[in-house]
PDB file of C-alpha atoms in Angstrom:
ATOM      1  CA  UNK G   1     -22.811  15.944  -6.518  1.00 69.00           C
ATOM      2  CA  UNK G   2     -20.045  17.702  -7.807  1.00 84.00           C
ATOM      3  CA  UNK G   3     -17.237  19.400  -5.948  1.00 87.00           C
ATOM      4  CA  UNK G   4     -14.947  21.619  -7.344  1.00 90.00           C
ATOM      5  CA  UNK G   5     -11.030  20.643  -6.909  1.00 90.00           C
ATOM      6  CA  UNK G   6     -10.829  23.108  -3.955  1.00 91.00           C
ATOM      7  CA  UNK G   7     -13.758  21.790  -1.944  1.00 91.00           C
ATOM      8  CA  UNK G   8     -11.925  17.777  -3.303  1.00 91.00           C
ATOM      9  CA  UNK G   9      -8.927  19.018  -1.584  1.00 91.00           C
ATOM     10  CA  UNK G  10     -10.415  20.671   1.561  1.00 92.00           C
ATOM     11  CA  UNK G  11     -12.339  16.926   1.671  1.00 91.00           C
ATOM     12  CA  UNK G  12      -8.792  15.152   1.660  1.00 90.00           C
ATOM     13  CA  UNK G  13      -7.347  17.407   4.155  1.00 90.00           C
ATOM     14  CA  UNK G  14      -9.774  17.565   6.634  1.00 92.00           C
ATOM     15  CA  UNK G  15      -9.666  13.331   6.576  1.00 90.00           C
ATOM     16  CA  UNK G  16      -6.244  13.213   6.297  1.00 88.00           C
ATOM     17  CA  UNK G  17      -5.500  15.495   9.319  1.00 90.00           C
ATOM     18  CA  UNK G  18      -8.043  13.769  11.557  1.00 89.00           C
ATOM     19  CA  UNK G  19     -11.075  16.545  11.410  1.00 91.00           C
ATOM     20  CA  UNK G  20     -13.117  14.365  10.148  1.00 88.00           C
ATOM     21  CA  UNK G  21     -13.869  10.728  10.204  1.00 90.00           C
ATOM     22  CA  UNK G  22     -15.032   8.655   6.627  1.00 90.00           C
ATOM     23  CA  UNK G  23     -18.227   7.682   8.208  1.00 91.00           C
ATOM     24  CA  UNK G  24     -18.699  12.196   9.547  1.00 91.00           C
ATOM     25  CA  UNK G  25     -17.333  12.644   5.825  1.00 91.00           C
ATOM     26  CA  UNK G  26     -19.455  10.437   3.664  1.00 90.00           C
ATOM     27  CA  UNK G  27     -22.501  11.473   5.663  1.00 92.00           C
ATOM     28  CA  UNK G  28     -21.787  15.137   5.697  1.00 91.00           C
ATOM     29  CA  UNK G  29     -20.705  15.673   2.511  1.00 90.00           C
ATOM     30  CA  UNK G  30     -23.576  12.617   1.147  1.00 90.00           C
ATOM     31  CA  UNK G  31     -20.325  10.391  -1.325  1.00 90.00           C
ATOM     32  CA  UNK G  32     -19.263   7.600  -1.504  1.00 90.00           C
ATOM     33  CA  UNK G  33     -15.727   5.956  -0.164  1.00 88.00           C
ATOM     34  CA  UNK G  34     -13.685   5.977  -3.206  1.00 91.00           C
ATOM     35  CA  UNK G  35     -14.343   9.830  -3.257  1.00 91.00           C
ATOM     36  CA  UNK G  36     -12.978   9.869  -0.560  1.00 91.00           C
ATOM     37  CA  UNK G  37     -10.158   7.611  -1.379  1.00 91.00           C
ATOM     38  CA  UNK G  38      -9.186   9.979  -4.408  1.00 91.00           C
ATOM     39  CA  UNK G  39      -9.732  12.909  -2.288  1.00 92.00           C
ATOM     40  CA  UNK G  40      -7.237  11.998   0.003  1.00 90.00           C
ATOM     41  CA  UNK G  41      -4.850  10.817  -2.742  1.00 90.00           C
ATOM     42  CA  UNK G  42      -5.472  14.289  -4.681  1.00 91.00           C
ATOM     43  CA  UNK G  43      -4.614  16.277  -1.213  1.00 90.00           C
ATOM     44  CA  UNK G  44      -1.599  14.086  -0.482  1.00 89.00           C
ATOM     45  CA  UNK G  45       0.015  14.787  -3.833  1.00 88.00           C
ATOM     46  CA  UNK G  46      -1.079  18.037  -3.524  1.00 89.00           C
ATOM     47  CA  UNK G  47       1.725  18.737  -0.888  1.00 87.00           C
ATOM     48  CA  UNK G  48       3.624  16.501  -1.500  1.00 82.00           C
ATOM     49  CA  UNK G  49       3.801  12.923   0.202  1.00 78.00           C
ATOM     50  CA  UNK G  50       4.171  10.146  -1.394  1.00 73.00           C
ATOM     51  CA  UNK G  51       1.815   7.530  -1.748  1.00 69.00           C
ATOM     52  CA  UNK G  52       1.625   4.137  -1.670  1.00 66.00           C
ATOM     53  CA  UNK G  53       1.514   1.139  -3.982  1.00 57.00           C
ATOM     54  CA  UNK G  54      -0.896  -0.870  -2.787  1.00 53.00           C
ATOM     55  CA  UNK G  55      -2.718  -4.175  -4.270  1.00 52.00           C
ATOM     56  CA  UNK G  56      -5.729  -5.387  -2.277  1.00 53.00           C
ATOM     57  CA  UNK G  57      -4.869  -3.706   0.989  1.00 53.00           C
ATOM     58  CA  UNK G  58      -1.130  -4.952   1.058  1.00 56.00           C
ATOM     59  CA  UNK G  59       2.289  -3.412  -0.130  1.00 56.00           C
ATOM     60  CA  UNK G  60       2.819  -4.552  -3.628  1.00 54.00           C
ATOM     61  CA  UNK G  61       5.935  -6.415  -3.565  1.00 53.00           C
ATOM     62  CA  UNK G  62       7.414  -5.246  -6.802  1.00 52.00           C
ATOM     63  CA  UNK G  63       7.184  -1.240  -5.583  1.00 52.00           C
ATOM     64  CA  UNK G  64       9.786  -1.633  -3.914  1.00 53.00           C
ATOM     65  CA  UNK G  65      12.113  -2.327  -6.524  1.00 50.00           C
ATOM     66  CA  UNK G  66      10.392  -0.243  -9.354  1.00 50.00           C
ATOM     67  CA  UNK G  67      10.774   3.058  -6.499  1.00 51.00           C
ATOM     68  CA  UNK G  68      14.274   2.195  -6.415  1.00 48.00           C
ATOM     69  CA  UNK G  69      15.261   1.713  -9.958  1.00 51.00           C
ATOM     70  CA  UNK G  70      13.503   4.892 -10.944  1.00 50.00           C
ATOM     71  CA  UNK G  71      15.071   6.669  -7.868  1.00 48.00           C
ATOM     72  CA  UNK G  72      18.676   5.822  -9.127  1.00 54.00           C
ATOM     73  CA  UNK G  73      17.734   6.213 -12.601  1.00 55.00           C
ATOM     74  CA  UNK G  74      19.769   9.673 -13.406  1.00 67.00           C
ATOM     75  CA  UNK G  75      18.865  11.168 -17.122  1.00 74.00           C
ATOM     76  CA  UNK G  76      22.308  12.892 -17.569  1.00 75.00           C
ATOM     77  CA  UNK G  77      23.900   9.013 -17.513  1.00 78.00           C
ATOM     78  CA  UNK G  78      20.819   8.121 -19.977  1.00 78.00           C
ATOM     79  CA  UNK G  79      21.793  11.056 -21.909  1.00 82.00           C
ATOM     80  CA  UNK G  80      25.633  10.210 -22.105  1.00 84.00           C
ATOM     81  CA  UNK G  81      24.614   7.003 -23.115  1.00 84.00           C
ATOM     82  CA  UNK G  82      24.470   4.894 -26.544  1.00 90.00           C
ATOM     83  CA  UNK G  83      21.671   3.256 -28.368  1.00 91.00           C
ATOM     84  CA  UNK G  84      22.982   0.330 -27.436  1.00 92.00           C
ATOM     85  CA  UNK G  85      23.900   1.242 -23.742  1.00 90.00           C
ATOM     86  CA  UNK G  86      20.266   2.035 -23.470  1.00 90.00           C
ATOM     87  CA  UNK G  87      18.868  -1.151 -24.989  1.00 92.00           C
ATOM     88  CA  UNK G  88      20.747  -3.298 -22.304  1.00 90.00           C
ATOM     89  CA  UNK G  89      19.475  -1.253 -19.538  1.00 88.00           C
ATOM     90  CA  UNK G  90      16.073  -1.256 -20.787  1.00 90.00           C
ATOM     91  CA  UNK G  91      16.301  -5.057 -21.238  1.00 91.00           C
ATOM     92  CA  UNK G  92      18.259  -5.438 -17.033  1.00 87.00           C
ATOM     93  CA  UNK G  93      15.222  -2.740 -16.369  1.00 86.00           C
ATOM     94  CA  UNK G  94      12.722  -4.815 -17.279  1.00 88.00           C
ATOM     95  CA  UNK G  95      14.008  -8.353 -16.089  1.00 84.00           C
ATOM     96  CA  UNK G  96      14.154  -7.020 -12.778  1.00 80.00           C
ATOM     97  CA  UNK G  97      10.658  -5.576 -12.836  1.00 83.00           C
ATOM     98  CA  UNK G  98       9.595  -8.940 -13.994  1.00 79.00           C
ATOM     99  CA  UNK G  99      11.750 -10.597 -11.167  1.00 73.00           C
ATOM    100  CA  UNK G 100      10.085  -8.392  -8.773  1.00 75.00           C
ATOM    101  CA  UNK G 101       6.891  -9.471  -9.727  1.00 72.00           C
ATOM    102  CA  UNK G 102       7.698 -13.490  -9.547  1.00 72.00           C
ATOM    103  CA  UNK G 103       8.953 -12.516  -5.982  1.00 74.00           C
ATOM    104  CA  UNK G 104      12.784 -12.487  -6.330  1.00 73.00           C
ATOM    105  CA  UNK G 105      16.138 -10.685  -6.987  1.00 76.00           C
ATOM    106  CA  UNK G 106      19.268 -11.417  -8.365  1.00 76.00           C
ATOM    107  CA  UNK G 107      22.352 -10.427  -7.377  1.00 78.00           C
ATOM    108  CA  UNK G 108      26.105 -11.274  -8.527  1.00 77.00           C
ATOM    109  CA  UNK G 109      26.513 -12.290 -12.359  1.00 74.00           C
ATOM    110  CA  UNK G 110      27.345 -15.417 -13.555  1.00 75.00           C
ATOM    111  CA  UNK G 111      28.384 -18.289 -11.200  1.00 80.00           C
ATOM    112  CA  UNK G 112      28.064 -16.302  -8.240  1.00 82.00           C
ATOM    113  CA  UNK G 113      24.714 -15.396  -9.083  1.00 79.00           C
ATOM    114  CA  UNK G 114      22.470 -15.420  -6.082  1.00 80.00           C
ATOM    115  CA  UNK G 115      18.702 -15.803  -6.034  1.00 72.00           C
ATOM    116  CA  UNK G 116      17.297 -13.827  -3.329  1.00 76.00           C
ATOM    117  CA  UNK G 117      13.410 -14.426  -2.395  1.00 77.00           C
ATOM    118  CA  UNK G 118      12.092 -11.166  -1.617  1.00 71.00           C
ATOM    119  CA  UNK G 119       8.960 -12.213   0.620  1.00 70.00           C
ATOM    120  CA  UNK G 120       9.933 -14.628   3.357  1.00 65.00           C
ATOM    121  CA  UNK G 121       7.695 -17.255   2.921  1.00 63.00           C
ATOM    122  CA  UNK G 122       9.132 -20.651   2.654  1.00 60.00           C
ATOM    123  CA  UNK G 123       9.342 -22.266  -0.371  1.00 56.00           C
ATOM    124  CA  UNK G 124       9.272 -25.825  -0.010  1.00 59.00           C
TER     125      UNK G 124
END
């Protein structure tokens, strides 16, 4: 069946503030879970909190660092900047992301660069 955006949003909200359970929803309203799911998403962004990055039920590791970057980004420096500028901070941009994503960070340049592990698992 198909719901209109309003009656998608009124689904979200009603989980979302606890007047209704998934089971009462998806029985009620006869859908599935990941209606649901986008439901709640939809009503979340629709006033605005911020949702979460997740991969298979757990914080993504490299969200963290992506929300961050993009938080500090500020387009009037990106604007001041040259072609060049921008290259290198598209190429530092990236290398982090990537770092992110192998589970570290780096921090200090050159001999006093330090690797820092971001999850705290040991690695021997």
């Amino acid at each position: 069946m198909r719901y209109s955006k309003e009656q998608k949003l009124d689904i979200g909200r009603q989980i979302y503030n606890h007047e209704l359970t998934r089971a009462e929803a998806m029985e009620k309203y006869g859908c599935k879970g990941t209606f649901l799911d986008t439901s709640i998403r939809a009503y979340k962004e629709s006033i605005g909190v911020p949702t979460s990055t997740t991969i298979n039920g757990k914080k993504s590791k490299c969200s963290n660092i992506t929300e961050l970057s993009s938080k500090e980004a500020d387009i009037d420096a990106y604007m001041a900047m040259s072609k060049e500028e921008l290259i290198d901070e598209l190429i530092k941009t990236k290398a982090n992301e990537l770092r992110a994503k192998k589970g570290y960070e780096v921090k200090g340049v050159g001999v006093n660069k330090e690797f820092i592990s971001l999850n705290n698992k040991n690695t021997k």
